[in-house]
Coordinates of C-alpha atoms (C1' of nucleotides) in Angstrom, one line a residue:
Chain X
X1 CA -51.9 10.4 179.5
X2 CA -55.5 11.4 178.8
X3 CA -56.6 9.6 181.9
X4 CA -55.1 12.2 184.1
X5 CA -56.9 14.9 182.2
X6 CA -60.2 13.1 182.4
X7 CA -59.8 12.7 186.1
X8 CA -59.2 16.4 186.5
X9 CA -62.4 17.1 184.6
X10 CA -64.4 14.7 186.7
X11 CA -63.0 16.2 189.9
X12 CA -63.9 19.7 188.8
X13 CA -67.4 18.6 187.9
X14 CA -67.8 17.0 191.2
X15 CA -66.6 20.1 193.0
X16 CA -69.2 22.2 191.1
X17 CA -71.9 19.7 192.0
X18 CA -71.0 20.1 195.7
X19 CA -71.0 23.8 195.3
X20 CA -74.4 23.9 193.5
X21 CA -76.0 21.6 195.9
X22 CA -74.7 23.5 198.9
X23 CA -75.9 26.7 197.4
X24 CA -79.4 25.2 196.8
X25 CA -79.5 24.1 200.5
X26 CA -78.6 27.6 201.6
X27 CA -81.2 29.1 199.4
X28 CA -84.0 26.9 200.8
X29 CA -83.0 26.6 204.4
X30 CA -80.5 29.4 205.1
X31 CA -76.9 29.5 206.0
X32 CA -77.6 28.4 209.5
X33 CA -79.0 25.0 208.4
X34 CA -76.2 24.0 206.0
X35 CA -74.9 20.5 207.0
X36 CA -71.8 19.1 205.5
X37 CA -73.1 15.5 205.8
X38 CA -76.4 16.4 204.1
X39 CA -74.6 18.1 201.2
X40 CA -72.5 15.0 200.7
X41 CA -75.4 12.6 200.9
X42 CA -77.6 14.6 198.5
X43 CA -74.8 14.3 196.0
X44 CA -74.5 10.6 196.6
X45 CA -71.0 10.8 198.1
X46 CA -69.6 10.2 201.5
X47 CA -68.8 13.0 203.9
X48 CA -65.1 12.3 203.6
X49 CA -65.3 12.9 199.8
X50 CA -66.7 16.3 200.4
X51 CA -63.7 17.0 202.6
X52 CA -61.4 16.0 199.8
X53 CA -62.5 19.2 198.0
X54 CA -63.0 21.6 200.9
X55 CA -60.8 21.9 203.9
X56 CA -63.7 22.9 206.1
X57 CA -67.3 24.1 205.9
X58 CA -66.0 27.6 205.7
X59 CA -63.9 26.7 202.8
X60 CA -67.0 25.5 201.0
X61 CA -68.7 28.8 201.7
X62 CA -65.9 30.7 200.1
X63 CA -66.0 28.4 197.1
X64 CA -69.7 29.0 196.8
X65 CA -69.1 32.7 196.9
X66 CA -66.4 32.6 194.3
X67 CA -68.5 30.5 192.0
X68 CA -71.5 32.8 192.2
X69 CA -69.3 35.8 191.7
X70 CA -68.2 34.5 188.4
X71 CA -71.8 34.8 187.2
X72 CA -71.7 38.4 188.2
X73 CA -68.7 39.0 186.0
X74 CA -70.7 38.3 182.9
X75 CA -73.2 40.9 183.9
X76 CA -70.6 43.5 184.6
X77 CA -69.0 42.9 181.3
X78 CA -72.2 44.0 179.6
X79 CA -71.8 47.4 181.2
X80 CA -68.1 47.8 180.5
X81 CA -68.5 46.8 176.9
X82 CA -71.5 48.9 176.3
X83 CA -71.0 51.7 173.8
X84 CA -72.4 54.6 175.7
X85 CA -71.2 57.8 177.5
X86 CA -69.0 57.0 180.5
X87 CA -71.5 58.3 183.0
X88 CA -74.2 56.1 181.6
X89 CA -71.8 53.1 181.8
X90 CA -71.0 53.6 185.4
X91 CA -74.7 53.9 186.2
X92 CA -75.3 50.7 184.2
X93 CA -72.6 48.9 186.2
X94 CA -74.4 49.8 189.4
X95 CA -77.8 48.9 188.0
X96 CA -76.3 45.5 187.0
X97 CA -74.9 45.0 190.5
X98 CA -78.3 45.7 192.1
X99 CA -80.1 43.5 189.7
X100 CA -77.6 40.7 190.3
X101 CA -78.1 41.0 194.0
X102 CA -81.9 40.9 193.6
X103 CA -81.6 37.8 191.5
X104 CA -79.1 36.1 193.8
X105 CA -80.6 37.1 197.1
X106 CA -78.1 35.2 199.3
X107 CA -75.0 36.4 197.5
X108 CA -74.5 39.7 199.3
X109 CA -75.1 38.2 202.7
X110 CA -72.8 35.3 202.0
X111 CA -70.2 37.8 200.9
X112 CA -70.5 39.7 204.1
X113 CA -70.4 36.5 206.1
X114 CA -67.3 35.0 204.5
X115 CA -65.3 38.2 204.9
X116 CA -65.8 38.0 208.6
X117 CA -62.6 37.1 210.4
X118 CA -64.2 34.0 211.9
X119 CA -65.0 32.5 208.6
X120 CA -62.2 33.9 206.5
X121 CA -59.6 32.4 208.8
X122 CA -61.1 29.0 208.8
X123 CA -60.7 28.7 205.0
X124 CA -57.7 27.4 203.2
X125 CA -55.1 29.9 201.8
X126 CA -55.8 28.7 198.2
X127 CA -59.5 29.3 198.6
X128 CA -59.0 32.8 200.0
X129 CA -56.8 33.6 197.0
X130 CA -59.4 32.2 194.7
X131 CA -62.0 34.6 196.3
X132 CA -59.6 37.6 196.0
X133 CA -58.9 36.7 192.4
X134 CA -62.6 36.5 191.6
X135 CA -63.0 40.0 193.1
X136 CA -60.3 41.6 191.1
X137 CA -62.1 41.8 187.7
X138 CA -65.0 43.3 189.6
X139 CA -62.9 46.2 190.6
X140 CA -61.2 46.3 187.2
X141 CA -64.5 46.8 185.5
X142 CA -65.2 49.9 187.6
X143 CA -61.8 51.4 187.1
X144 CA -61.9 50.7 183.4
X145 CA -65.0 52.8 183.1
X146 CA -63.4 55.5 185.1
X147 CA -60.4 55.4 182.9
X148 CA -62.7 55.7 179.8
X149 CA -64.2 58.7 181.4
X150 CA -60.8 60.3 181.9
X151 CA -59.8 59.5 178.3
X152 CA -63.0 60.9 176.9
X153 CA -62.5 64.1 178.9
X154 CA -65.6 63.6 180.9
X155 CA -63.6 63.5 184.2
X156 CA -60.6 65.4 185.4
X157 CA -58.7 63.0 187.7
X158 CA -57.1 65.8 189.6
X159 CA -54.0 63.7 190.1
X160 CA -55.9 60.7 191.6
X161 CA -55.8 57.2 190.1
X162 CA -58.9 55.6 188.6
X163 CA -58.8 53.0 191.3
X164 CA -58.9 55.7 194.0
X165 CA -61.6 57.6 192.2
X166 CA -63.7 54.5 192.1
X167 CA -63.4 53.7 195.8
X168 CA -66.2 55.9 196.9
X169 CA -68.7 54.2 194.5
X170 CA -67.6 50.9 195.6
X171 CA -67.9 51.7 199.3
X172 CA -71.4 53.2 198.8
X173 CA -72.7 50.2 196.9
X174 CA -71.3 47.8 199.5
X175 CA -72.7 49.9 202.4
X176 CA -76.1 50.1 200.8
X177 CA -76.2 46.3 200.3
X178 CA -75.4 45.9 204.0
X179 CA -78.1 48.3 205.0
X180 CA -80.6 46.5 202.8
X181 CA -79.7 43.2 204.3
X182 CA -80.2 44.5 207.8
X183 CA -83.5 45.7 206.7
X184 CA -85.0 45.9 210.1
X185 CA -82.8 49.0 210.5
X186 CA -84.1 50.7 207.4
X187 CA -87.7 49.9 207.9
X188 CA -87.6 51.0 211.5
X189 CA -86.4 54.3 210.1
X190 CA -89.1 54.4 207.4
X191 CA -86.5 54.4 204.7
X192 CA -88.0 52.7 201.6
X193 CA -86.6 51.7 198.2
X194 CA -83.0 52.1 199.3
X195 CA -81.6 51.1 195.9
X196 CA -83.3 54.1 194.3
X197 CA -81.4 56.1 196.9
X198 CA -78.2 54.4 195.9
X199 CA -78.6 55.6 192.4
X200 CA -79.4 59.1 193.5
X201 CA -76.5 59.1 195.8
X202 CA -74.2 57.8 193.1
X203 CA -75.3 60.7 190.9
X204 CA -74.6 63.2 193.8
X205 CA -71.2 61.7 194.2
X206 CA -70.4 61.8 190.4
X207 CA -71.6 65.4 190.3
X208 CA -69.2 66.1 193.2
X209 CA -66.4 64.6 191.1
X210 CA -67.6 66.9 188.3
X211 CA -68.0 63.9 186.1
X212 CA -69.7 65.1 182.9
X213 CA -72.5 65.4 182.0
X214 CA -73.8 66.6 185.3
X215 CA -77.3 65.4 186.2
X216 CA -79.9 66.5 188.6
X217 CA -80.1 63.6 191.0
X218 CA -83.6 64.5 192.1
X219 CA -85.0 64.5 188.6
X220 CA -87.1 61.4 189.0
X221 CA -88.2 61.3 185.4
X222 CA -84.7 61.4 184.0
X223 CA -83.6 58.7 186.4
X224 CA -86.4 56.4 185.5
X225 CA -85.8 57.0 181.9
X226 CA -82.1 56.1 182.2
X227 CA -82.7 53.1 184.3
X228 CA -85.4 51.8 181.9
X229 CA -83.1 52.3 179.0
X230 CA -80.3 50.4 180.7
X231 CA -82.5 47.6 181.8
X232 CA -84.0 47.2 178.3
X233 CA -80.7 47.5 176.5
X234 CA -78.5 45.3 178.8
X235 CA -80.5 43.4 181.3
X236 CA -83.6 42.1 179.6
X237 CA -83.1 38.6 181.0
X238 CA -82.8 39.6 184.6
X239 CA -86.4 39.5 185.7
X240 CA -86.8 40.8 189.2
X241 CA -86.1 44.4 189.6
X242 CA -86.0 46.3 192.9
X243 CA -85.6 49.5 191.0
X244 CA -89.0 49.5 189.3
X245 CA -90.2 52.9 188.5
X246 CA -93.6 52.4 190.0
X247 CA -94.3 53.5 193.5
X248 CA -94.2 50.8 196.1
X249 CA -97.6 49.3 197.0
X250 CA -98.5 51.6 199.9
X251 CA -96.5 53.0 202.8
Chain Y
X1 CA -89.1 46.3 248.9
X2 CA -85.5 47.4 248.4
X3 CA -84.4 43.8 248.1
X4 CA -86.0 43.6 244.7
X5 CA -84.2 46.7 243.5
X6 CA -80.9 45.5 244.8
X7 CA -81.3 42.2 243.1
X8 CA -81.9 43.9 239.8
X9 CA -78.8 46.0 240.2
X10 CA -76.8 42.9 241.0
X11 CA -78.2 41.2 237.9
X12 CA -77.3 44.1 235.7
X13 CA -73.8 44.2 237.1
X14 CA -73.3 40.5 236.5
X15 CA -74.6 40.8 233.0
X16 CA -72.1 43.6 232.3
X17 CA -69.4 41.5 233.8
X18 CA -70.2 38.7 231.4
X19 CA -70.3 41.1 228.5
X20 CA -66.9 42.7 229.4
X21 CA -65.3 39.4 230.0
X22 CA -66.5 38.0 226.7
X23 CA -65.4 41.2 224.9
X24 CA -61.9 40.8 226.4
X25 CA -61.8 37.2 225.2
X26 CA -62.8 38.3 221.7
X27 CA -60.1 40.9 221.7
X28 CA -57.4 38.6 222.7
X29 CA -58.3 35.4 220.9
X30 CA -60.8 36.4 218.3
X31 CA -64.5 35.7 217.7
X32 CA -63.7 32.2 216.6
X33 CA -62.3 31.2 220.0
X34 CA -65.1 32.5 222.2
X35 CA -66.3 29.7 224.4
X36 CA -69.4 30.1 226.6
X37 CA -68.0 27.8 229.3
X38 CA -64.8 29.8 229.5
X39 CA -66.6 33.1 229.8
X40 CA -68.6 31.7 232.7
X41 CA -65.7 30.1 234.4
X42 CA -63.6 33.3 234.1
X43 CA -66.4 35.2 235.9
X44 CA -66.6 32.5 238.6
X45 CA -70.1 31.4 237.6
X46 CA -71.5 28.2 236.2
X47 CA -72.3 27.9 232.5
X48 CA -76.0 27.7 233.3
X49 CA -75.9 31.1 235.0
X50 CA -74.5 32.6 231.8
X51 CA -77.5 31.2 230.0
X52 CA -79.8 32.9 232.4
X53 CA -78.7 36.2 230.9
X54 CA -78.2 35.2 227.3
X55 CA -80.5 33.0 225.3
X56 CA -77.5 31.8 223.2
X57 CA -74.0 32.5 222.2
X58 CA -75.3 34.8 219.5
X59 CA -77.5 36.6 222.0
X60 CA -74.3 37.4 223.9
X61 CA -72.7 38.7 220.8
X62 CA -75.5 41.1 220.2
X63 CA -75.3 42.2 223.8
X64 CA -71.6 42.9 223.4
X65 CA -72.3 45.0 220.3
X66 CA -75.1 47.0 221.9
X67 CA -72.9 47.7 224.9
X68 CA -69.9 48.9 222.9
X69 CA -72.2 50.9 220.7
X70 CA -73.3 52.9 223.7
X71 CA -69.7 54.1 224.2
X72 CA -69.9 55.3 220.6
X73 CA -72.9 57.5 221.4
X74 CA -71.0 59.6 223.8
X75 CA -68.4 60.3 221.1
X76 CA -71.1 61.2 218.6
X77 CA -72.7 63.5 221.0
X78 CA -69.5 65.6 220.9
X79 CA -70.0 66.2 217.2
X80 CA -73.7 67.0 217.4
X81 CA -73.3 69.4 220.3
X82 CA -70.4 71.1 218.8
X83 CA -71.0 74.7 218.0
X84 CA -69.6 74.9 214.5
X85 CA -70.8 75.2 210.9
X86 CA -73.0 72.3 209.8
X87 CA -70.5 71.0 207.3
X88 CA -67.8 70.9 209.9
X89 CA -70.1 69.1 212.2
X90 CA -70.9 66.3 209.8
X91 CA -67.2 65.9 209.1
X92 CA -66.6 65.7 212.8
X93 CA -69.2 63.0 213.1
X94 CA -67.4 60.9 210.6
X95 CA -64.0 61.6 212.1
X96 CA -65.4 60.4 215.4
X97 CA -66.8 57.3 213.9
X98 CA -63.4 56.5 212.3
X99 CA -61.5 57.1 215.6
X100 CA -64.0 55.0 217.5
X101 CA -63.5 52.2 215.1
X102 CA -59.7 52.5 215.4
X103 CA -59.9 52.4 219.2
X104 CA -62.4 49.5 219.2
X105 CA -60.9 47.4 216.5
X106 CA -63.4 44.5 216.8
X107 CA -66.5 46.6 216.9
X108 CA -67.1 47.0 213.2
X109 CA -66.4 43.4 212.5
X110 CA -68.6 42.3 215.3
X111 CA -71.3 44.5 213.9
X112 CA -71.0 43.0 210.5
X113 CA -71.1 39.5 212.0
X114 CA -74.2 40.0 214.1
X115 CA -76.2 41.5 211.3
X116 CA -75.6 38.3 209.4
X117 CA -78.8 36.3 209.1
X118 CA -77.2 33.3 210.7
X119 CA -76.3 35.2 213.9
X120 CA -79.2 37.6 214.0
X121 CA -81.8 34.9 213.8
X122 CA -80.2 33.0 216.7
X123 CA -80.6 35.9 219.1
X124 CA -83.7 36.6 221.2
X125 CA -86.2 39.1 220.0
X126 CA -85.6 41.4 223.0
X127 CA -81.9 41.5 222.3
X128 CA -82.4 42.3 218.7
X129 CA -84.7 45.2 219.7
X130 CA -82.0 46.3 222.1
X131 CA -79.5 46.5 219.2
X132 CA -81.9 48.4 217.0
X133 CA -82.6 50.8 219.8
X134 CA -78.9 51.3 220.3
X135 CA -78.6 52.1 216.6
X136 CA -81.3 54.6 216.4
X137 CA -79.5 57.5 218.2
X138 CA -76.6 56.9 215.8
X139 CA -78.8 57.7 212.9
X140 CA -80.5 60.5 214.8
X141 CA -77.2 62.2 215.4
X142 CA -76.5 62.3 211.6
X143 CA -80.0 63.5 210.7
X144 CA -80.0 66.2 213.4
X145 CA -76.9 67.6 211.8
X146 CA -78.5 67.5 208.4
X147 CA -81.5 69.2 209.9
X148 CA -79.3 71.9 211.4
X149 CA -77.8 72.4 207.9
X150 CA -81.2 72.9 206.4
X151 CA -82.3 75.3 209.1
X152 CA -79.1 77.3 208.7
X153 CA -79.7 77.5 205.0
X154 CA -76.5 75.6 204.2
X155 CA -78.4 72.8 202.5
X156 CA -81.5 72.9 200.2
X157 CA -83.3 69.6 200.9
X158 CA -85.0 69.6 197.5
X159 CA -88.0 67.9 199.0
X160 CA -86.1 65.1 200.6
X161 CA -86.2 64.3 204.3
X162 CA -83.0 64.7 206.4
X163 CA -83.0 60.9 207.0
X164 CA -82.9 60.3 203.3
X165 CA -80.3 62.8 202.7
X166 CA -78.1 61.2 205.3
X167 CA -78.4 57.7 203.8
X168 CA -75.6 58.1 201.4
X169 CA -73.2 59.2 204.1
X170 CA -74.2 56.3 206.2
X171 CA -73.8 53.8 203.4
X172 CA -70.4 55.1 202.5
X173 CA -69.1 54.9 206.0
X174 CA -70.4 51.5 206.4
X175 CA -69.0 50.3 203.1
X176 CA -65.6 51.7 203.8
X177 CA -65.5 50.0 207.2
X178 CA -66.3 46.8 205.4
X179 CA -63.5 47.3 202.9
X180 CA -61.1 48.1 205.6
X181 CA -61.8 45.0 207.5
X182 CA -61.4 42.9 204.4
X183 CA -58.1 44.6 204.0
X184 CA -56.5 41.9 201.9
X185 CA -58.8 43.2 199.1
X186 CA -57.6 46.8 199.5
X187 CA -53.9 46.0 199.9
X188 CA -54.0 43.7 196.9
X189 CA -55.3 46.6 194.9
X190 CA -52.6 49.0 196.4
X191 CA -55.2 51.2 197.9
X192 CA -53.8 52.8 201.1
X193 CA -55.2 55.0 203.8
X194 CA -58.8 54.2 203.0
X195 CA -60.1 56.5 205.7
X196 CA -58.5 59.5 204.1
X197 CA -60.4 58.6 201.1
X198 CA -63.6 58.2 203.1
X199 CA -63.3 61.9 204.1
X200 CA -62.5 63.0 200.6
X201 CA -65.4 61.0 199.3
X202 CA -67.7 62.5 201.9
X203 CA -66.7 65.9 200.7
X204 CA -67.4 65.0 197.1
X205 CA -70.8 63.8 198.1
X206 CA -71.6 66.9 200.1
X207 CA -70.5 69.1 197.2
X208 CA -72.8 67.1 195.1
X209 CA -75.6 67.9 197.5
X210 CA -74.5 71.5 197.3
X211 CA -74.0 71.6 201.0
X212 CA -72.4 75.0 201.8
X213 CA -69.7 75.9 202.0
X214 CA -68.4 73.9 199.1
X215 CA -64.9 72.5 199.6
X216 CA -62.2 71.2 197.3
X217 CA -61.9 67.6 198.3
X218 CA -58.4 67.3 196.9
X219 CA -57.1 70.2 198.9
X220 CA -54.9 68.1 201.2
X221 CA -53.8 71.0 203.3
X222 CA -57.3 72.2 204.1
X223 CA -58.4 68.6 204.9
X224 CA -55.5 68.1 207.2
X225 CA -56.2 71.4 208.9
X226 CA -59.9 70.5 209.4
X227 CA -59.2 67.1 210.7
X228 CA -56.5 68.4 213.1
X229 CA -58.8 71.0 214.4
X230 CA -61.6 68.5 215.0
X231 CA -59.3 66.0 216.7
X232 CA -57.8 68.7 219.0
X233 CA -61.1 70.2 219.8
X234 CA -63.3 67.1 220.3
X235 CA -61.3 63.9 220.4
X236 CA -58.1 64.7 222.4
X237 CA -58.6 61.5 224.5
X238 CA -58.8 59.1 221.6
X239 CA -55.2 58.3 221.0
X240 CA -54.8 56.2 218.0
X241 CA -55.6 57.8 214.7
X242 CA -55.7 56.2 211.3
X243 CA -56.2 59.7 209.8
X244 CA -52.8 61.1 210.8
X245 CA -51.6 63.7 208.4
X246 CA -48.2 62.2 207.8
X247 CA -47.5 60.0 204.9
X248 CA -47.6 56.3 205.7
X249 CA -44.1 54.8 206.4
X250 CA -43.3 53.6 202.9
X251 CA -45.3 51.8 200.2
Chain R
dG1 C1' -85.1 31.4 264.9
dG2 C1' -87.3 27.7 262.3
dG3 C1' -89.2 25.5 258.7
dG4 C1' -91.6 25.5 254.5
dT5 C1' -91.8 27.2 249.8
dA6 C1' -90.0 29.6 245.8
dT7 C1' -86.2 31.1 243.3
dT8 C1' -81.6 30.7 241.5
dA9 C1' -77.1 28.5 240.6
dT10 C1' -74.7 24.5 239.4
dG11 C1' -72.0 21.6 236.3
dA12 C1' -72.4 16.9 234.6
dA13 C1' -75.0 14.9 231.0
dT14 C1' -76.9 15.4 226.3
dG15 C1' -77.0 16.2 221.6
dC16 C1' -75.6 17.9 217.4
dG17 C1' -72.7 18.1 213.8
dA18 C1' -67.9 19.1 211.9
dT19 C1' -64.0 16.6 211.2
dT20 C1' -61.0 12.4 211.0
dC21 C1' -59.2 8.1 209.8
dA22 C1' -58.8 3.0 209.6
dA23 C1' -60.6 -0.1 206.6
dA24 C1' -62.7 -1.2 202.0
dA25 C1' -63.0 -0.5 197.2
dA26 C1' -61.3 0.9 192.9
dA27 C1' -57.8 2.0 189.8
dT28 C1' -53.3 1.3 187.9
dG29 C1' -49.7 -1.2 186.0
dA30 C1' -46.8 -5.2 185.5
Chain Q
dT1 C1' -53.9 -12.2 187.5
dC2 C1' -52.0 -10.0 191.4
dA3 C1' -49.3 -6.4 194.0
dT4 C1' -49.4 -1.5 194.8
dT5 C1' -51.2 2.9 194.9
dT6 C1' -55.0 6.1 195.1
dT7 C1' -59.6 7.2 196.3
dT8 C1' -63.8 6.5 198.8
dT9 C1' -66.3 5.4 202.6
dG10 C1' -69.1 6.2 206.9
dA11 C1' -68.7 4.9 211.6
dA12 C1' -66.1 6.8 215.5
dT13 C1' -64.2 10.9 217.6
dC14 C1' -64.3 15.2 219.5
dG15 C1' -65.5 19.8 220.8
dC16 C1' -68.7 22.7 222.4
dA17 C1' -73.3 24.9 222.9
dT18 C1' -77.2 24.0 225.5
dT19 C1' -80.2 21.7 229.0
dC20 C1' -82.0 20.1 233.2
dA21 C1' -82.1 17.4 237.5
dT22 C1' -80.2 18.4 241.8
dA23 C1' -78.3 21.4 245.3
dA24 C1' -78.0 25.7 247.3
dT25 C1' -79.9 30.0 248.6
dA26 C1' -83.3 33.5 249.5
dC27 C1' -87.7 34.7 251.0
dC28 C1' -91.6 34.8 254.0
dC29 C1' -94.7 33.8 257.6
dC30 C1' -95.3 32.2 262.2

DNA sequence: GGGGTATTATGAATGCGATTCAAAAAATGA
DNA sequence: TCATTTTTTGAATCGCATTCATAATACCCC
């Protein structure tokens, strides 16, 4: 019965409408101001209908995150499928991550919020699984590049699995995003352009792993060159860049 | 007038009572279940009195965080004041951080929660400043060790400031704490004993910085030995350790 | 000590918004 | 066309943070 199928399509479309609308609300007024009733009304549905899709407000937040995360996947794929030396690919992955964050300014903070116990627990089991599933390819992208490096002889795994070898990179990116969000902390310590530091630190770490070819992480020119090359080759369409090679205005 | 002074002391004591009670509530029932009225009642005060100390529920959360953070300072001081080679000291700082987290299981997640825009914005300016101030010595401890390393000739700063050189370590610790809290992510990826990996990754990073003496991060025995030494020398009193050298039960 | 003023504590009332659910509307199927 | 099932609706409910008029207490001067 085609009716059934059509109905499912309509439901999915409505769900996406709710998600997009809620995301727009967050982007203009902040997480704090998100009102379930307002989301429903703005979509021309009753509050109850919204609750037919999402078990709770928190459930909706997880859904928004999972949805945005999917857009991220496409960007990561560019890095993994790029035909370049492994060490360039891993740098490209991180540059992509940073650019995505810059272009989706609420995504990181939403991510941090939903993984909070208080929020996580208030979402439905299915939704949580959906978020975890959306995360997996993320991690797979990184490990696949690490695997490439091992296969190409650029990296000696020393008995560790690619997933384990990737953990440090993952943690560092995540931590840096956190620090950037809590920017009062960084600025009060006069630390500027943190994402530049992320890239340097990743290179330091990769050097520590003896991931070939080794690079001087404090060679500004080489770093700029690599970043520019990556942005031009893979990320032309992502406009705003917090990695720009110029000095910040004045500090 | 001594009256004034006594009054201030009493107020401070009451504030701490509120903070401790609220923390206890969080530890037993979770953040989600924290009720302002219940905190007040359990302290034998009226709700309004609680609000004389804290501008909002969020304000109280920041206060709890700042208070717990102070306990952390004492632990960090042990590392900074330890008479040992710089690279051992920085390892000790991180071991201390991990042990503290393990002994105060809600502290990291509370930290992540309060730095969320939604929560941060709902706290008073003074309270935010208090949290930032409580954070500062944290960072100072790390940079002071880095400075020691430079002074001792263990580390060539290559024109970077100690604060900048410390940023990567900070980010990595933070990120790993985040990953550990969202443990469904790690376990679904079969990554176990993440804090061991934190230590290995820190060593990788320090090797990348060429921080002397270089160490083989995959030398399990050496790592165990160092950690045991640090725990015995500095952290005898912190019981629970997620860094224990035994293998985990079975996985 | 007494009384007048200022400060602090109280907890019932308020308000906001998430969530529910009985009733209405729409879809389905005979 | 009508009975039955499914979906939608939005007003009513409920929980809890926050407020604020009133009561209690502290302070000060005589």
